[in-house]
Coordinates of C-alpha atoms and ligand atoms in Angstrom, one line a residue:
X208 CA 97.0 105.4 139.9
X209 CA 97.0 104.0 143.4
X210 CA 100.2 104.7 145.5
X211 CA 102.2 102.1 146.3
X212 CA 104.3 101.6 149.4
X213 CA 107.5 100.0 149.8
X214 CA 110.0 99.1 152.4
X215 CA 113.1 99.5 152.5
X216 CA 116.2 98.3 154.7
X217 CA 119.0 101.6 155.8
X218 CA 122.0 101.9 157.6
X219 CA 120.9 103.2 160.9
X220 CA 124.4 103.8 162.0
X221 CA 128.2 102.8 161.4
X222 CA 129.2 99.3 163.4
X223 CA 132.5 99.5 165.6
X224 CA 133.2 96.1 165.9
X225 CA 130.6 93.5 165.9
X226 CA 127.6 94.4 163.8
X227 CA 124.3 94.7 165.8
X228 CA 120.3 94.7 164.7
X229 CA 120.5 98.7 166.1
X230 CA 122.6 99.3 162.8
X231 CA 119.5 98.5 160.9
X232 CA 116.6 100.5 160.4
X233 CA 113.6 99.6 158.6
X234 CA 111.5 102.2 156.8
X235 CA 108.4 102.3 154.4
X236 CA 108.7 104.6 151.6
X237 CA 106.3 105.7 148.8
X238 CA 107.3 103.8 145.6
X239 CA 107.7 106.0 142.3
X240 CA 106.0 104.9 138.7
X241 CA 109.1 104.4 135.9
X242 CA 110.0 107.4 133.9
X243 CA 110.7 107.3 130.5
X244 CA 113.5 104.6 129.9
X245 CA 112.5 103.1 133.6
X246 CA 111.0 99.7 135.0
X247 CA 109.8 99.6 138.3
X248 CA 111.0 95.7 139.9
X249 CA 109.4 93.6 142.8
X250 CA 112.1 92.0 144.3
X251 CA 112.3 88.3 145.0
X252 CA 115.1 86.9 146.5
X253 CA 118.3 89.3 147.7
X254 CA 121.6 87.9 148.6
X255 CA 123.6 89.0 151.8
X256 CA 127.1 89.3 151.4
X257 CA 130.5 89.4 153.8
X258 CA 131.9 92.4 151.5
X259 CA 128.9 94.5 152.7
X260 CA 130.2 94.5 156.5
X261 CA 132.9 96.5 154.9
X262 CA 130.8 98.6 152.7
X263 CA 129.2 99.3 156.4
X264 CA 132.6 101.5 157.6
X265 CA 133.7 104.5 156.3
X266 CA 136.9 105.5 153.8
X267 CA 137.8 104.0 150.9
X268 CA 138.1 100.4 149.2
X269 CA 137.5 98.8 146.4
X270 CA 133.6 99.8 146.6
X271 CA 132.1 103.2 148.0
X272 CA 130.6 103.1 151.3
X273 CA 127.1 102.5 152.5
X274 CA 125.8 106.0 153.6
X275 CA 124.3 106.0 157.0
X276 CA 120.4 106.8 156.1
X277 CA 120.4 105.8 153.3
X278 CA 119.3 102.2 151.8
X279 CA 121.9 99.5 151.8
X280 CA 122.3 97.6 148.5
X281 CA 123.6 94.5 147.1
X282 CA 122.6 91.3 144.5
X283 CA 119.0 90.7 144.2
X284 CA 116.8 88.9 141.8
X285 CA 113.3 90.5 141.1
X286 CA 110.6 90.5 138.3
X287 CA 109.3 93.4 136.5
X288 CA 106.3 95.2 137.7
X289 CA 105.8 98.1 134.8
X290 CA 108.2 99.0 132.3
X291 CA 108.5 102.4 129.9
X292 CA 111.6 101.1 128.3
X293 CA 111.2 98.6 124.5
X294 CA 114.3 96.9 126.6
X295 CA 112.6 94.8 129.3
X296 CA 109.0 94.0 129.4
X297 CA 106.7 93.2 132.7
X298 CA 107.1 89.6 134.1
X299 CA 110.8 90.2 132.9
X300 CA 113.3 88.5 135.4
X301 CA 116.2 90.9 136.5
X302 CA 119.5 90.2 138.0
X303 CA 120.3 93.8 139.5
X304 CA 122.7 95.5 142.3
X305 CA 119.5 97.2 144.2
X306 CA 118.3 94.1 147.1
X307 CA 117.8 95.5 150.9
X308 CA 114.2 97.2 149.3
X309 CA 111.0 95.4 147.9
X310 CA 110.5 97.7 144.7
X311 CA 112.8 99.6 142.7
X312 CA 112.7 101.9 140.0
X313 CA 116.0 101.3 137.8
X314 CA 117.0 102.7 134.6
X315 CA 116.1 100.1 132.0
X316 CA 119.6 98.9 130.6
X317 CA 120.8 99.2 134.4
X318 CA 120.0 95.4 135.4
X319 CA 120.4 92.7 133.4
X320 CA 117.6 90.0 132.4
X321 CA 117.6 86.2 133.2
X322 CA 116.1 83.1 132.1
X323 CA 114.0 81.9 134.9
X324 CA 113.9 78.5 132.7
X325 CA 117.6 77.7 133.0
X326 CA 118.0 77.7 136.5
X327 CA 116.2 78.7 139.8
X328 CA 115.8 82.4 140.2
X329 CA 118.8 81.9 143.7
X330 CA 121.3 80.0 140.9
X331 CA 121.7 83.9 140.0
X332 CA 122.7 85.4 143.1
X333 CA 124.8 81.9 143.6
X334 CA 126.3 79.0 141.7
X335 CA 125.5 80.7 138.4
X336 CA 126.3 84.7 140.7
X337 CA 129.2 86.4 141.8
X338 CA 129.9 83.6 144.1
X339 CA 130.2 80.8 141.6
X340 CA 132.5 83.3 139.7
X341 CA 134.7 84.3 142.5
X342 CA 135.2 80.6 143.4
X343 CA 135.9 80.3 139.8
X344 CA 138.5 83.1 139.2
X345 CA 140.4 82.7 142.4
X346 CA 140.9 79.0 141.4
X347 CA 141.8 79.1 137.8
X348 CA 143.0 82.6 137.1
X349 CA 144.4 83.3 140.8
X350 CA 145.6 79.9 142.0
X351 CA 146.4 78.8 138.4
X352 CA 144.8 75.0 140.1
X353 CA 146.5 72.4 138.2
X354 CA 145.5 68.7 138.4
X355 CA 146.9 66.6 140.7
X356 CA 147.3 69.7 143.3
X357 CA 146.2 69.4 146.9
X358 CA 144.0 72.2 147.6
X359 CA 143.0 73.8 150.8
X360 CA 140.0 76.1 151.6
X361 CA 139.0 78.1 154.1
X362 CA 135.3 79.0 154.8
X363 CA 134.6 75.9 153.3
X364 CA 131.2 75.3 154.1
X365 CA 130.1 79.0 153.2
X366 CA 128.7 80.2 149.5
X367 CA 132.0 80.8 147.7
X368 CA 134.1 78.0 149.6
X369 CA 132.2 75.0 149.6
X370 CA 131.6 75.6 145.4
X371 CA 135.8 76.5 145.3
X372 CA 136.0 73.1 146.8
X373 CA 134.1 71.2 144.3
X374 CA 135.5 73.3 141.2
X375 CA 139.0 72.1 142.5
X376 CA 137.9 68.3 142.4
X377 CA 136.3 68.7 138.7
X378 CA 139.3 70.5 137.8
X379 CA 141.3 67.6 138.8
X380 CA 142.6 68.4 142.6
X381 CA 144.4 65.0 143.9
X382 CA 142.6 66.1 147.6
X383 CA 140.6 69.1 149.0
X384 CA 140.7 69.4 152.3
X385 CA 138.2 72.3 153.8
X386 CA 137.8 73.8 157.6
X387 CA 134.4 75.2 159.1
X388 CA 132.9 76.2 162.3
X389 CA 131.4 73.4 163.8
X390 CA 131.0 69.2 163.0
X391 CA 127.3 69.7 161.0
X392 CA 129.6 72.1 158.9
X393 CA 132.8 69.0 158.7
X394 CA 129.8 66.3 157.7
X395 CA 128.4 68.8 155.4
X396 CA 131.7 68.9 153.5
X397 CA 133.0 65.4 153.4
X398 CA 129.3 63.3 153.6
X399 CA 127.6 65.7 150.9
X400 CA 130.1 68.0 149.2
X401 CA 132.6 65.8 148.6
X402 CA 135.6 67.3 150.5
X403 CA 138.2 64.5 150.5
X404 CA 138.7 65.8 154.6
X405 CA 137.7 68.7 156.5
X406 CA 137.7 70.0 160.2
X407 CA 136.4 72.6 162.6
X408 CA 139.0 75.1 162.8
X409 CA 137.2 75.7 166.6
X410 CA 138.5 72.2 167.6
X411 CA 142.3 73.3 168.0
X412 CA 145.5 74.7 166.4
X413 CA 144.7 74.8 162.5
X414 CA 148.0 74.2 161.8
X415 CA 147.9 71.0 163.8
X416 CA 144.5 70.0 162.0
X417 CA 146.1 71.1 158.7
X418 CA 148.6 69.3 159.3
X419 CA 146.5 65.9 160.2
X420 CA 144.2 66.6 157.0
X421 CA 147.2 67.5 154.7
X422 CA 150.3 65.2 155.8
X423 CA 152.4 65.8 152.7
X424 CA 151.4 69.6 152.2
X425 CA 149.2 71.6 150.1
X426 CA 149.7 73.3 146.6
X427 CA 147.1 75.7 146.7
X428 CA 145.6 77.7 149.5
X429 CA 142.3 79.6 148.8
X430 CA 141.8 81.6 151.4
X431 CA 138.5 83.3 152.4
X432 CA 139.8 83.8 156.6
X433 CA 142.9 85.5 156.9
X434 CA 144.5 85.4 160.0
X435 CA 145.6 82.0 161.8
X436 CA 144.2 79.9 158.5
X437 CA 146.2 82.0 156.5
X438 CA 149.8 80.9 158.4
X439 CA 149.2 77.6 158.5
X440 CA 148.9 77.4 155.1
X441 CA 152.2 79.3 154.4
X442 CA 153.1 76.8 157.2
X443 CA 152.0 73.9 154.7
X444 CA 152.9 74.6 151.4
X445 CA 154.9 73.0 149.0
X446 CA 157.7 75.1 147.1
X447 CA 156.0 77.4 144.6
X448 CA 152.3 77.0 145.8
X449 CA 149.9 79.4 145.3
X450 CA 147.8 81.4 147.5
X451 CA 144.5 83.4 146.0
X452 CA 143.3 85.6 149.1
X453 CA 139.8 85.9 148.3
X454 CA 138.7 87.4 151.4
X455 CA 139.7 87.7 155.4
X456 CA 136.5 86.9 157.4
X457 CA 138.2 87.0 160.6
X458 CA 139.3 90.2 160.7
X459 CA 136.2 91.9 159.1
X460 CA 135.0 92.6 162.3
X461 CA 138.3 93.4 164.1
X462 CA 138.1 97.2 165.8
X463 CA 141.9 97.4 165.5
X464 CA 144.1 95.7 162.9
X465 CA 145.9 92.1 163.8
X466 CA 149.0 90.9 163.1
X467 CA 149.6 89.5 160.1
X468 CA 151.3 85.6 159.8
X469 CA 154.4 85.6 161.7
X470 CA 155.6 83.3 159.0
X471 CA 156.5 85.1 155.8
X472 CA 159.6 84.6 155.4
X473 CA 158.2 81.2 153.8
X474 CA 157.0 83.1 151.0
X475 CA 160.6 83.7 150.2
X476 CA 162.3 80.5 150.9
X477 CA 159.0 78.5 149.6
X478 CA 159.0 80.4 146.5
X479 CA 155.4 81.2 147.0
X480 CA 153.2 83.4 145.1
X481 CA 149.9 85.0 147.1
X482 CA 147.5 87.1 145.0
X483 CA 144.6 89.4 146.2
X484 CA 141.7 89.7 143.8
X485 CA 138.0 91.4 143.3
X486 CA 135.8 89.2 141.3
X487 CA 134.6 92.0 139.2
X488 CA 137.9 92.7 138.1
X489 CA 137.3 89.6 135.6
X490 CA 134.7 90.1 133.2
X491 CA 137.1 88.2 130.8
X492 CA 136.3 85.3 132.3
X493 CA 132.7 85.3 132.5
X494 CA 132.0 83.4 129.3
X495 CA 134.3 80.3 130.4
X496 CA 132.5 81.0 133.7
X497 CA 129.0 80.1 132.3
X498 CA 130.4 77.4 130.0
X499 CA 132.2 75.2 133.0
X500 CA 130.1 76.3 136.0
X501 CA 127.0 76.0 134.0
X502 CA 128.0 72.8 132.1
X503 CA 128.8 71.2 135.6
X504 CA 125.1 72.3 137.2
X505 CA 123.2 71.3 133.9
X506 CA 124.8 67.7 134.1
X507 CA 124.2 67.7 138.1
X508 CA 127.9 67.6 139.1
X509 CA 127.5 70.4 141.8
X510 CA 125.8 70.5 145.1
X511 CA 124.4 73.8 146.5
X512 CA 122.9 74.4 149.4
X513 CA 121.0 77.2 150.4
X514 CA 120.0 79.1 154.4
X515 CA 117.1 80.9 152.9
X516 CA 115.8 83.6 155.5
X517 CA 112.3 84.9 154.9
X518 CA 111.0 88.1 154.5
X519 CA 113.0 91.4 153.9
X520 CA 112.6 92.6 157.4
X521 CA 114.5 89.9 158.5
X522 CA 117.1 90.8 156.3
X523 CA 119.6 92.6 158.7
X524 CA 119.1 89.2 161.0
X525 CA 120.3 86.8 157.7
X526 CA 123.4 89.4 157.2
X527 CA 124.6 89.3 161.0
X528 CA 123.8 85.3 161.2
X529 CA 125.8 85.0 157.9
X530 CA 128.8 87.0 159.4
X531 CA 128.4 84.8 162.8
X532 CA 128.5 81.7 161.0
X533 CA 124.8 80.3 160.8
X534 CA 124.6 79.7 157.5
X535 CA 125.6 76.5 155.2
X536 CA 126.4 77.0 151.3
X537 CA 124.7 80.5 150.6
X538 CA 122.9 83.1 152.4
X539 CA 119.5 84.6 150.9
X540 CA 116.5 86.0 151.9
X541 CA 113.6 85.7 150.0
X542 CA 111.1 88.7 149.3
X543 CA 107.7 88.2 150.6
X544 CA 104.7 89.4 148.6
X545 CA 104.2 93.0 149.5
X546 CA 101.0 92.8 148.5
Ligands
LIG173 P1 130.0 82.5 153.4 O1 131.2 81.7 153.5 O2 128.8 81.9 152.8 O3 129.6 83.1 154.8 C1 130.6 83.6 155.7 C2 131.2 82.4 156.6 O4 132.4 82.9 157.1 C3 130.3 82.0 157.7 O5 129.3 81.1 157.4 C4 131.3 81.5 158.7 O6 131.4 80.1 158.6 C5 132.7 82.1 158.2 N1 133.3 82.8 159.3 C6 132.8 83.9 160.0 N2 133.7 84.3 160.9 C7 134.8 83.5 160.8 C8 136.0 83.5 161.4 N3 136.4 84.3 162.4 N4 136.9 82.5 161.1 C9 136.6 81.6 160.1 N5 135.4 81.6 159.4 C10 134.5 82.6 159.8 O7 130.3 83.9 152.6 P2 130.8 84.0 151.1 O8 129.9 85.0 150.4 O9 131.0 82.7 150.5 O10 132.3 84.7 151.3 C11 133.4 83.9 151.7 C12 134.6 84.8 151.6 O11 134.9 85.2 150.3 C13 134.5 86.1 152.5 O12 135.8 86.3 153.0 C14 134.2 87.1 151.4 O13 134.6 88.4 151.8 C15 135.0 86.6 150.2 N6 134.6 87.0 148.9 C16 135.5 87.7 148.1 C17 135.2 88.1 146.9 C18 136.2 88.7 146.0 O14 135.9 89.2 144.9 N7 137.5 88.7 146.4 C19 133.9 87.8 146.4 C20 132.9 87.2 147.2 C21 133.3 86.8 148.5 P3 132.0 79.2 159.8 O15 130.8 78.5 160.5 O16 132.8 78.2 159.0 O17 132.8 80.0 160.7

């Protein structure tokens, strides 16, 4: 059997601060055959992801972290090569936690088959993937949205924000208002999303620009920025509003901790209730997931857009453009053929 080579994206060295390209190293590696209960995959398409900037430091959180040398890894869709397993056959299409590499041997029952015929192969790592879910979750188990709220969202014009935004208007949202990091991003939201308003929280104060956007207040704050975004909202919301504090962007990159919103005491006097929560925590919802989210994209209702890199070497470049901003709807980099 000929040997086949691989390549395969590592973690060159922890970031302090801003993530670099000399954090990345790219090596070729000799690709094993499947053992016994194995399929080797091809990768197609990866996803890059803001939880991995974390996964890049070391201590603990809610997932272990990357280890320096080794491969990085994340969402990836792929097809199978050769398979010693009755439970996935070659030309299968996998949904598995192994992306940053081209091929990957993985224990049969490890990743977990698709139908290519349902939706493209990126719906997976997307509208129909852990960010469609996340958007899902934080909205109607976390933010317990109820129609006729006004709903603000940070990171709106990114993969989880700009999908929160339109699950809030089918869900019945009087108004979502959204903030991003430049004007293509603000026409993006309200010309083709559907955002009732938006703005570039780069422009000024986001308090004053909530403020403008949201006269009356919000109910709901889903927040995916932390930081300034995150006391304005506190700033803006009506008595008992709920936040669902889905991530913190800003401060990912932070070499010392910030300050948190100099505004709490709102929670109290607002009655307001703010919940953290990891997607993966919510399995139970997984089946009303695929019912609504995939209802809404079979009958066209939601718009997604993709900033597909190519090639896996460019990998580390899609991760630190994501991180920086460059991207609109959902960052991806598609596989090239190895071959
Ligand atoms: P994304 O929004 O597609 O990409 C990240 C975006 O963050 C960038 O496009 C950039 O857009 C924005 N950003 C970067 N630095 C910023 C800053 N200082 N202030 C404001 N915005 C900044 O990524 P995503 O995958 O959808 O994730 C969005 C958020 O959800 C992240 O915080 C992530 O950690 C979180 N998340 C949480 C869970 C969970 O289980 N809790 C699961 C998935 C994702 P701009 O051009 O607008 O700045």
């Amino acid at each position: 059997m000929t040997e086949r080579t691989g390549v395969e994206i590592r973690l060159a060295s922890r970031p302090v601060g801003w993530p670099t390209s000399e954090n990345f190293e790219v090596a070729e590696v000799t690709v094993g055959e499947p053992a016994a209960g194995q399929v080797l995959v091809r990768n197609l398409v990866m996803s890059v992801d803001p939880y991995m900037r974390g996964r890049m430091n070391e201590g603990r959180s809610y997932v272990a972290p990357f280890e320096v040398g080794a491969p990085l890894d994340g969402g990836a869709v792929g097809q199978v090569v050769s398979s010693a397993s009755d439970e996935l056959q070659a030309g299968d299409i996998v949904l598995h936690d192994r992306g940053w590499r081209d091929y990957v041997v993985l224990d049969a029952n490890r990743p977990k088959k698709v139908d290519p015929d349902r939706a493209p192969l990126n719906a997976y790592l997307y509208v129909l993937g852990m960010p469609g879910m996340t958007a899902y979750v934080g909205l109607s188990e976390i933010a317990q949205q109820q129609p006729g709220d006004v709903v603000f969202i940070s990171g709106a014009a990114g993969a989880v924000g700009s999908l929160a935004g339109q699950l809030a208007k089918l869900s019945g949202a009087s108004r979502v208002i959204g903030s991003a990091g430049s004007a293509e991003k603000v026409r993006f939201l309200t010309e083709e999303v559907g955002f009732d308003a938006a703005f570039n929280y780069k422009d000024g104060p986001v308090r004053d620009q909530l403020k403008e956007a949201a006269p009356d207040g919000i109910d709901v704050y889903f927040d995916n920025v932390g930081g300034e975004h995150l006391e304005a909202a506190i700033g803006a919301m009506h008595d008992f509003g709920r936040i669902a504090c889905c991530g913190m962007i800003s401060q990912y990159n932070a070499a010392e901790p910030e300050p948190g919103p100099r505004n709490m005491f709102m929670m109290v006097s607002k009655r307001l209730r703010m919940r953290g929560f990891i997607v993966g925590d919510h399995s139970e919802l997984t089946e009303p997931f695929a019912r609504d989210v995939g209802g809404w994209l079979s009958e066209g209702k939601i718009h997604y857009e993709e900033t597909v890199v190519e090639g896996l070497r460019n990998a580390p470049e899609a991760f630190l453009n994501m991180m920086r901003g460059q991207n609109t709807g959902k960052m991806l980099v598609k596989i090239d053929d190895p071959a």
